[in-house]
């Protein structure tokens, strides 16, 4: 069974940095990997995404501040977050997709990121 486990969340001051990590286990063909986030009262949104060929895309709100990367050897997906803002506060979820039609997809349990003084 495929499992995604996030870590690295926590409390950080505005302007600070955090690095999230997602460990992927189980047998899956990786079509797309990504990070989503959901703040209270808001819908879950795509933050950053990477496909098997290495192409990445980001939400406009995080471009230039966040970087998504994949380490095939360690089976991890990371999200480096710099210049954090209070509006970045949310639960962040790791996401994996095994086919172009998104019929085979998996979610992590989420990790809390809080940006506050």
mmCIF file of N, CA and C in Angstrom:
data_model
loop_
_atom_site.group_PDB
_atom_site.id
_atom_site.type_symbol
_atom_site.label_atom_id
_atom_site.label_comp_id
_atom_site.label_asym_id
_atom_site.label_seq_id
_atom_site.Cartn_x
_atom_site.Cartn_y
_atom_site.Cartn_z
ATOM 1 N N UNK A 1 0.841 -1.181 0.000
ATOM 2 C CA UNK A 1 0.000 0.000 0.000
ATOM 3 C C UNK A 1 0.886 1.244 0.000
ATOM 4 N N UNK A 2 0.497 2.230 -0.778
ATOM 5 C CA UNK A 2 1.251 3.470 -0.875
ATOM 6 C C UNK A 2 0.956 4.347 0.340
ATOM 7 N N UNK A 3 2.015 4.909 0.922
ATOM 8 C CA UNK A 3 1.870 5.808 2.057
ATOM 9 C C UNK A 3 2.715 7.054 1.851
ATOM 10 N N UNK A 4 2.167 8.201 2.247
ATOM 11 C CA UNK A 4 2.867 9.471 2.203
ATOM 12 C C UNK A 4 2.857 10.051 3.616
ATOM 13 N N UNK A 5 4.026 10.386 4.141
ATOM 14 C CA UNK A 5 4.138 10.905 5.494
ATOM 15 C C UNK A 5 4.915 12.203 5.486
ATOM 16 N N UNK A 6 4.265 13.299 5.903
ATOM 17 C CA UNK A 6 4.896 14.615 5.937
ATOM 18 C C UNK A 6 5.551 14.878 7.286
ATOM 19 N N UNK A 7 6.547 15.755 7.270
ATOM 20 C CA UNK A 7 7.190 16.218 8.485
ATOM 21 C C UNK A 7 7.828 17.577 8.213
ATOM 22 N N UNK A 8 8.218 18.269 9.274
ATOM 23 C CA UNK A 8 8.931 19.529 9.134
ATOM 24 C C UNK A 8 8.128 20.773 9.454
ATOM 25 N N UNK A 9 6.834 20.623 9.698
ATOM 26 C CA UNK A 9 6.023 21.772 10.042
ATOM 27 C C UNK A 9 6.348 22.302 11.425
ATOM 28 N N UNK A 10 5.824 23.487 11.715
ATOM 29 C CA UNK A 10 6.062 24.088 13.009
ATOM 30 C C UNK A 10 5.716 25.556 13.026
ATOM 31 N N UNK A 11 6.175 26.235 14.071
ATOM 32 C CA UNK A 11 5.946 27.663 14.253
ATOM 33 C C UNK A 11 7.184 28.435 13.838
ATOM 34 N N UNK A 12 6.994 29.455 13.012
ATOM 35 C CA UNK A 12 8.108 30.269 12.550
ATOM 36 C C UNK A 12 7.667 31.729 12.470
ATOM 37 N N UNK A 13 8.608 32.647 12.688
ATOM 38 C CA UNK A 13 8.304 34.069 12.597
ATOM 39 C C UNK A 13 8.230 34.522 11.148
ATOM 40 N N UNK A 14 7.475 35.585 10.861
ATOM 41 C CA UNK A 14 7.453 36.126 9.501
ATOM 42 C C UNK A 14 8.864 36.416 9.011
ATOM 43 N N UNK A 15 9.124 36.049 7.755
ATOM 44 C CA UNK A 15 10.443 36.212 7.185
ATOM 45 C C UNK A 15 11.345 35.013 7.378
ATOM 46 N N UNK A 16 10.923 34.068 8.196
ATOM 47 C CA UNK A 16 11.710 32.878 8.457
ATOM 48 C C UNK A 16 11.530 31.815 7.403
ATOM 49 N N UNK A 17 12.150 30.656 7.643
ATOM 50 C CA UNK A 17 12.136 29.560 6.681
ATOM 51 C C UNK A 17 11.783 28.237 7.349
ATOM 52 N N UNK A 18 11.195 27.349 6.575
ATOM 53 C CA UNK A 18 10.924 25.983 6.979
ATOM 54 C C UNK A 18 11.132 25.075 5.780
ATOM 55 N N UNK A 19 11.478 23.826 6.049
ATOM 56 C CA UNK A 19 11.613 22.838 4.994
ATOM 57 C C UNK A 19 10.740 21.641 5.335
ATOM 58 N N UNK A 20 9.753 21.377 4.492
ATOM 59 C CA UNK A 20 8.872 20.240 4.665
ATOM 60 C C UNK A 20 9.393 19.050 3.872
ATOM 61 N N UNK A 21 9.166 17.856 4.393
ATOM 62 C CA UNK A 21 9.599 16.647 3.722
ATOM 63 C C UNK A 21 8.466 15.630 3.720
ATOM 64 N N UNK A 22 8.348 14.896 2.630
ATOM 65 C CA UNK A 22 7.343 13.857 2.480
ATOM 66 C C UNK A 22 8.040 12.565 2.081
ATOM 67 N N UNK A 23 7.894 11.537 2.896
ATOM 68 C CA UNK A 23 8.467 10.230 2.595
ATOM 69 C C UNK A 23 7.416 9.381 1.890
ATOM 70 N N UNK A 24 7.761 8.877 0.727
ATOM 71 C CA UNK A 24 6.844 8.089 -0.091
ATOM 72 C C UNK A 24 7.264 6.629 -0.048
ATOM 73 N N UNK A 25 6.361 5.755 0.366
ATOM 74 C CA UNK A 25 6.639 4.334 0.423
ATOM 75 C C UNK A 25 5.572 3.562 -0.345
ATOM 76 N N UNK A 26 5.915 2.353 -0.763
ATOM 77 C CA UNK A 26 5.012 1.536 -1.544
ATOM 78 C C UNK A 26 5.325 1.628 -3.024
ATOM 79 N N UNK A 27 4.711 0.763 -3.788
ATOM 80 C CA UNK A 27 4.948 0.702 -5.227
ATOM 81 C C UNK A 27 3.953 1.595 -5.959
ATOM 82 N N UNK A 28 4.494 2.568 -6.684
ATOM 83 C CA UNK A 28 3.660 3.481 -7.455
ATOM 84 C C UNK A 28 4.464 4.072 -8.606
ATOM 85 N N UNK A 29 3.826 4.182 -9.751
ATOM 86 C CA UNK A 29 4.416 4.925 -10.842
ATOM 87 C C UNK A 29 4.083 6.385 -10.623
ATOM 88 N N UNK A 30 5.102 7.233 -10.514
ATOM 89 C CA UNK A 30 4.906 8.634 -10.214
ATOM 90 C C UNK A 30 4.663 9.436 -11.485
ATOM 91 N N UNK A 31 3.461 9.974 -11.597
ATOM 92 C CA UNK A 31 3.126 10.867 -12.692
ATOM 93 C C UNK A 31 3.292 12.323 -12.245
ATOM 94 N N UNK A 32 2.762 12.641 -11.076
ATOM 95 C CA UNK A 32 2.839 13.990 -10.530
ATOM 96 C C UNK A 32 2.999 13.935 -9.008
ATOM 97 N N UNK A 33 3.824 14.812 -8.473
ATOM 98 C CA UNK A 33 3.961 14.992 -7.033
ATOM 99 C C UNK A 33 3.692 16.451 -6.702
ATOM 100 N N UNK A 34 3.101 16.695 -5.546
ATOM 101 C CA UNK A 34 2.815 18.078 -5.212
ATOM 102 C C UNK A 34 2.564 18.322 -3.739
ATOM 103 N N UNK A 35 2.552 19.590 -3.401
ATOM 104 C CA UNK A 35 2.183 20.056 -2.072
ATOM 105 C C UNK A 35 0.940 20.923 -2.183
ATOM 106 N N UNK A 36 -0.027 20.632 -1.341
ATOM 107 C CA UNK A 36 -1.236 21.431 -1.215
ATOM 108 C C UNK A 36 -1.296 21.998 0.186
ATOM 109 N N UNK A 37 -2.124 23.013 0.376
ATOM 110 C CA UNK A 37 -2.331 23.552 1.716
ATOM 111 C C UNK A 37 -3.782 23.971 1.895
ATOM 112 N N UNK A 38 -4.224 23.960 3.137
ATOM 113 C CA UNK A 38 -5.579 24.363 3.458
ATOM 114 C C UNK A 38 -5.580 25.147 4.766
ATOM 115 N N UNK A 39 -6.042 26.386 4.688
ATOM 116 C CA UNK A 39 -6.179 27.238 5.857
ATOM 117 C C UNK A 39 -7.623 27.195 6.341
ATOM 118 N N UNK A 40 -7.862 27.497 7.621
ATOM 119 C CA UNK A 40 -9.235 27.493 8.141
ATOM 120 C C UNK A 40 -10.153 28.394 7.329
ATOM 121 N N UNK A 41 -11.319 27.863 6.950
ATOM 122 C CA UNK A 41 -12.282 28.633 6.190
ATOM 123 C C UNK A 41 -11.984 28.765 4.714
ATOM 124 N N UNK A 42 -10.927 28.131 4.239
ATOM 125 C CA UNK A 42 -10.557 28.208 2.836
ATOM 126 C C UNK A 42 -10.489 26.815 2.209
ATOM 127 N N UNK A 43 -10.598 26.772 0.887
ATOM 128 C CA UNK A 43 -10.484 25.520 0.166
ATOM 129 C C UNK A 43 -9.025 25.107 0.045
ATOM 130 N N UNK A 44 -8.806 23.810 -0.104
ATOM 131 C CA UNK A 44 -7.461 23.316 -0.316
ATOM 132 C C UNK A 44 -6.944 23.812 -1.668
ATOM 133 N N UNK A 45 -5.699 24.277 -1.695
ATOM 134 C CA UNK A 45 -5.130 24.829 -2.909
ATOM 135 C C UNK A 45 -3.780 24.196 -3.221
ATOM 136 N N UNK A 46 -3.467 24.138 -4.502
ATOM 137 C CA UNK A 46 -2.171 23.646 -4.945
ATOM 138 C C UNK A 46 -1.111 24.701 -4.674
ATOM 139 N N UNK A 47 -0.028 24.305 -4.014
ATOM 140 C CA UNK A 47 1.073 25.209 -3.711
ATOM 141 C C UNK A 47 2.202 25.040 -4.724
ATOM 142 N N UNK A 48 2.620 23.804 -4.936
ATOM 143 C CA UNK A 48 3.721 23.515 -5.855
ATOM 144 C C UNK A 48 3.565 22.104 -6.390
ATOM 145 N N UNK A 49 4.049 21.875 -7.597
ATOM 146 C CA UNK A 49 3.877 20.593 -8.265
ATOM 147 C C UNK A 49 5.108 20.269 -9.095
ATOM 148 N N UNK A 50 5.441 18.986 -9.166
ATOM 149 C CA UNK A 50 6.539 18.531 -10.003
ATOM 150 C C UNK A 50 6.124 17.241 -10.701
ATOM 151 N N UNK A 51 6.427 17.135 -11.991
ATOM 152 C CA UNK A 51 6.118 15.933 -12.755
ATOM 153 C C UNK A 51 7.383 15.103 -12.912
ATOM 154 N N UNK A 52 7.222 13.877 -13.405
ATOM 155 C CA UNK A 52 8.346 12.948 -13.489
ATOM 156 C C UNK A 52 9.491 13.466 -14.345
ATOM 157 N N UNK A 53 9.178 14.292 -15.341
ATOM 158 C CA UNK A 53 10.205 14.857 -16.192
ATOM 159 C C UNK A 53 10.961 16.010 -15.565
ATOM 160 N N UNK A 54 10.537 16.450 -14.395
ATOM 161 C CA UNK A 54 11.228 17.504 -13.685
ATOM 162 C C UNK A 54 10.607 18.885 -13.806
ATOM 163 N N UNK A 55 9.577 19.026 -14.617
ATOM 164 C CA UNK A 55 8.915 20.320 -14.742
ATOM 165 C C UNK A 55 8.188 20.661 -13.452
ATOM 166 N N UNK A 56 8.259 21.924 -13.060
ATOM 167 C CA UNK A 56 7.603 22.379 -11.839
ATOM 168 C C UNK A 56 6.671 23.545 -12.124
ATOM 169 N N UNK A 57 5.704 23.725 -11.246
ATOM 170 C CA UNK A 57 4.866 24.907 -11.288
ATOM 171 C C UNK A 57 4.476 25.283 -9.867
ATOM 172 N N UNK A 58 4.153 26.566 -9.679
ATOM 173 C CA UNK A 58 3.875 27.101 -8.356
ATOM 174 C C UNK A 58 2.655 28.001 -8.379
ATOM 175 N N UNK A 59 1.998 28.090 -7.239
ATOM 176 C CA UNK A 59 0.967 29.092 -7.076
ATOM 177 C C UNK A 59 1.610 30.471 -7.137
ATOM 178 N N UNK A 60 0.898 31.433 -7.705
ATOM 179 C CA UNK A 60 1.452 32.780 -7.831
ATOM 180 C C UNK A 60 1.881 33.359 -6.485
ATOM 181 N N UNK A 61 1.166 33.013 -5.441
ATOM 182 C CA UNK A 61 1.431 33.577 -4.129
ATOM 183 C C UNK A 61 2.751 33.113 -3.515
ATOM 184 N N UNK A 62 3.337 32.031 -4.033
ATOM 185 C CA UNK A 62 4.570 31.502 -3.453
ATOM 186 C C UNK A 62 5.751 31.528 -4.410
ATOM 187 N N UNK A 63 5.550 31.953 -5.634
ATOM 188 C CA UNK A 63 6.636 32.002 -6.611
ATOM 189 C C UNK A 63 7.771 32.887 -6.110
ATOM 190 N N UNK A 64 8.986 32.384 -6.240
ATOM 191 C CA UNK A 64 10.157 33.118 -5.782
ATOM 192 C C UNK A 64 10.486 32.897 -4.328
ATOM 193 N N UNK A 65 9.569 32.287 -3.572
ATOM 194 C CA UNK A 65 9.792 32.052 -2.152
ATOM 195 C C UNK A 65 9.875 30.563 -1.817
ATOM 196 N N UNK A 66 9.095 29.734 -2.512
ATOM 197 C CA UNK A 66 9.060 28.294 -2.252
ATOM 198 C C UNK A 66 9.747 27.539 -3.381
ATOM 199 N N UNK A 67 10.370 26.414 -3.046
ATOM 200 C CA UNK A 67 10.997 25.550 -4.033
ATOM 201 C C UNK A 67 10.639 24.097 -3.751
ATOM 202 N N UNK A 68 10.083 23.413 -4.746
ATOM 203 C CA UNK A 68 9.755 21.998 -4.613
ATOM 204 C C UNK A 68 10.865 21.174 -5.251
ATOM 205 N N UNK A 69 11.210 20.050 -4.628
ATOM 206 C CA UNK A 69 12.254 19.190 -5.159
ATOM 207 C C UNK A 69 11.974 17.742 -4.798
ATOM 208 N N UNK A 70 12.562 16.841 -5.572
ATOM 209 C CA UNK A 70 12.378 15.411 -5.366
ATOM 210 C C UNK A 70 13.732 14.735 -5.257
ATOM 211 N N UNK A 71 13.861 13.835 -4.290
ATOM 212 C CA UNK A 71 15.063 13.042 -4.111
ATOM 213 C C UNK A 71 14.685 11.586 -4.356
ATOM 214 N N UNK A 72 14.992 11.086 -5.549
ATOM 215 C CA UNK A 72 14.611 9.724 -5.909
ATOM 216 C C UNK A 72 15.294 8.674 -5.035
ATOM 217 N N UNK A 73 16.541 8.920 -4.668
ATOM 218 C CA UNK A 73 17.298 7.959 -3.872
ATOM 219 C C UNK A 73 16.680 7.761 -2.495
ATOM 220 N N UNK A 74 16.190 8.828 -1.901
ATOM 221 C CA UNK A 74 15.600 8.762 -0.570
ATOM 222 C C UNK A 74 14.078 8.672 -0.595
ATOM 223 N N UNK A 75 13.499 8.668 -1.780
ATOM 224 C CA UNK A 75 12.048 8.598 -1.931
ATOM 225 C C UNK A 75 11.338 9.693 -1.143
ATOM 226 N N UNK A 76 11.828 10.911 -1.294
ATOM 227 C CA UNK A 76 11.237 12.028 -0.583
ATOM 228 C C UNK A 76 10.868 13.159 -1.530
ATOM 229 N N UNK A 77 9.881 13.919 -1.125
ATOM 230 C CA UNK A 77 9.473 15.138 -1.793
ATOM 231 C C UNK A 77 9.594 16.265 -0.777
ATOM 232 N N UNK A 78 10.333 17.307 -1.123
ATOM 233 C CA UNK A 78 10.588 18.398 -0.195
ATOM 234 C C UNK A 78 9.985 19.709 -0.680
ATOM 235 N N UNK A 79 9.723 20.581 0.271
ATOM 236 C CA UNK A 79 9.261 21.931 -0.034
ATOM 237 C C UNK A 79 10.041 22.898 0.841
ATOM 238 N N UNK A 80 10.949 23.654 0.226
ATOM 239 C CA UNK A 80 11.701 24.676 0.933
ATOM 240 C C UNK A 80 10.902 25.966 0.900
ATOM 241 N N UNK A 81 10.591 26.506 2.068
ATOM 242 C CA UNK A 81 9.764 27.699 2.177
ATOM 243 C C UNK A 81 10.580 28.810 2.818
ATOM 244 N N UNK A 82 10.806 29.882 2.069
ATOM 245 C CA UNK A 82 11.553 31.033 2.549
ATOM 246 C C UNK A 82 10.669 32.269 2.586
ATOM 247 N N UNK A 83 11.128 33.280 3.310
ATOM 248 C CA UNK A 83 10.396 34.547 3.420
ATOM 249 C C UNK A 83 8.930 34.321 3.752
ATOM 250 N N UNK A 84 8.690 33.508 4.757
ATOM 251 C CA UNK A 84 7.331 33.117 5.101
ATOM 252 C C UNK A 84 6.504 34.296 5.598
ATOM 253 N N UNK A 85 5.228 34.264 5.250
ATOM 254 C CA UNK A 85 4.272 35.297 5.615
ATOM 255 C C UNK A 85 3.154 34.694 6.458
ATOM 256 N N UNK A 86 2.462 35.505 7.259
ATOM 257 C CA UNK A 86 1.342 34.978 8.045
ATOM 258 C C UNK A 86 0.296 34.274 7.184
ATOM 259 N N UNK A 87 0.081 34.741 5.962
ATOM 260 C CA UNK A 87 -0.896 34.121 5.086
ATOM 261 C C UNK A 87 -0.477 32.749 4.574
ATOM 262 N N UNK A 88 0.763 32.334 4.855
ATOM 263 C CA UNK A 88 1.207 30.988 4.520
ATOM 264 C C UNK A 88 0.751 29.972 5.566
ATOM 265 N N UNK A 89 0.196 30.439 6.662
ATOM 266 C CA UNK A 89 -0.269 29.558 7.728
ATOM 267 C C UNK A 89 -1.361 28.626 7.205
ATOM 268 N N UNK A 90 -1.156 27.326 7.355
ATOM 269 C CA UNK A 90 -2.095 26.328 6.852
ATOM 270 C C UNK A 90 -1.587 24.940 7.210
ATOM 271 N N UNK A 91 -2.434 23.948 6.974
ATOM 272 C CA UNK A 91 -1.997 22.564 7.012
ATOM 273 C C UNK A 91 -1.521 22.206 5.610
ATOM 274 N N UNK A 92 -0.307 21.695 5.514
ATOM 275 C CA UNK A 92 0.288 21.359 4.227
ATOM 276 C C UNK A 92 0.230 19.856 4.002
ATOM 277 N N UNK A 93 -0.208 19.457 2.805
ATOM 278 C CA UNK A 93 -0.405 18.050 2.467
ATOM 279 C C UNK A 93 0.465 17.635 1.291
ATOM 280 N N UNK A 94 1.076 16.488 1.403
ATOM 281 C CA UNK A 94 1.810 15.865 0.314
ATOM 282 C C UNK A 94 0.833 15.080 -0.557
ATOM 283 N N UNK A 95 1.047 15.100 -1.869
ATOM 284 C CA UNK A 95 0.129 14.472 -2.809
ATOM 285 C C UNK A 95 0.900 13.773 -3.921
ATOM 286 N N UNK A 96 0.470 12.572 -4.264
ATOM 287 C CA UNK A 96 1.091 11.812 -5.344
ATOM 288 C C UNK A 96 0.024 11.274 -6.278
ATOM 289 N N UNK A 97 0.311 11.310 -7.568
ATOM 290 C CA UNK A 97 -0.607 10.822 -8.598
ATOM 291 C C UNK A 97 0.104 9.802 -9.462
ATOM 292 N N UNK A 98 -0.566 8.673 -9.721
ATOM 293 C CA UNK A 98 0.064 7.588 -10.458
ATOM 294 C C UNK A 98 -0.310 7.470 -11.921
ATOM 295 N N UNK A 99 -1.240 8.299 -12.391
ATOM 296 C CA UNK A 99 -1.660 8.227 -13.787
ATOM 297 C C UNK A 99 -2.192 9.572 -14.234
ATOM 298 N N UNK A 100 -2.183 9.826 -15.541
ATOM 299 C CA UNK A 100 -2.622 11.137 -16.058
ATOM 300 C C UNK A 100 -4.083 11.466 -15.777
ATOM 301 N N UNK A 101 -4.923 10.459 -15.584
ATOM 302 C CA UNK A 101 -6.340 10.684 -15.333
ATOM 303 C C UNK A 101 -6.656 10.888 -13.852
ATOM 304 N N UNK A 102 -5.644 10.840 -12.997
ATOM 305 C CA UNK A 102 -5.797 11.037 -11.555
ATOM 306 C C UNK A 102 -6.734 10.002 -10.935
ATOM 307 N N UNK A 103 -6.775 8.810 -11.497
ATOM 308 C CA UNK A 103 -7.569 7.740 -10.915
ATOM 309 C C UNK A 103 -6.814 7.018 -9.806
ATOM 310 N N UNK A 104 -5.509 7.214 -9.756
ATOM 311 C CA UNK A 104 -4.655 6.615 -8.738
ATOM 312 C C UNK A 104 -3.904 7.739 -8.028
ATOM 313 N N UNK A 105 -4.420 8.189 -6.901
ATOM 314 C CA UNK A 105 -3.798 9.294 -6.187
ATOM 315 C C UNK A 105 -3.797 9.045 -4.682
ATOM 316 N N UNK A 106 -2.860 9.680 -3.997
ATOM 317 C CA UNK A 106 -2.658 9.456 -2.571
ATOM 318 C C UNK A 106 -2.350 10.768 -1.869
ATOM 319 N N UNK A 107 -2.753 10.845 -0.600
ATOM 320 C CA UNK A 107 -2.546 12.026 0.231
ATOM 321 C C UNK A 107 -1.838 11.662 1.523
ATOM 322 N N UNK A 108 -1.010 12.583 2.010
ATOM 323 C CA UNK A 108 -0.438 12.448 3.328
ATOM 324 C C UNK A 108 -1.414 12.942 4.381
ATOM 325 N N UNK A 109 -1.020 12.839 5.646
ATOM 326 C CA UNK A 109 -1.909 13.217 6.743
ATOM 327 C C UNK A 109 -1.897 14.712 7.034
ATOM 328 N N UNK A 110 -0.922 15.421 6.519
ATOM 329 C CA UNK A 110 -0.825 16.853 6.717
ATOM 330 C C UNK A 110 0.116 17.238 7.841
ATOM 331 N N UNK A 111 0.742 18.405 7.702
ATOM 332 C CA UNK A 111 1.601 18.951 8.742
ATOM 333 C C UNK A 111 1.313 20.443 8.888
ATOM 334 N N UNK A 112 1.186 20.905 10.119
ATOM 335 C CA UNK A 112 0.794 22.285 10.393
ATOM 336 C C UNK A 112 1.977 23.232 10.263
ATOM 337 N N UNK A 113 1.765 24.325 9.527
ATOM 338 C CA UNK A 113 2.730 25.411 9.430
ATOM 339 C C UNK A 113 2.060 26.676 9.941
ATOM 340 N N UNK A 114 2.662 27.298 10.944
ATOM 341 C CA UNK A 114 2.125 28.525 11.518
ATOM 342 C C UNK A 114 3.182 29.616 11.448
ATOM 343 N N UNK A 115 2.838 30.725 10.805
ATOM 344 C CA UNK A 115 3.744 31.863 10.674
ATOM 345 C C UNK A 115 3.172 32.997 11.509
ATOM 346 N N UNK A 116 3.837 33.322 12.603
ATOM 347 C CA UNK A 116 3.313 34.307 13.530
ATOM 348 C C UNK A 116 4.437 34.871 14.389
ATOM 349 N N UNK A 117 4.205 36.078 14.918
ATOM 350 C CA UNK A 117 5.166 36.677 15.834
ATOM 351 C C UNK A 117 5.127 35.979 17.169
#
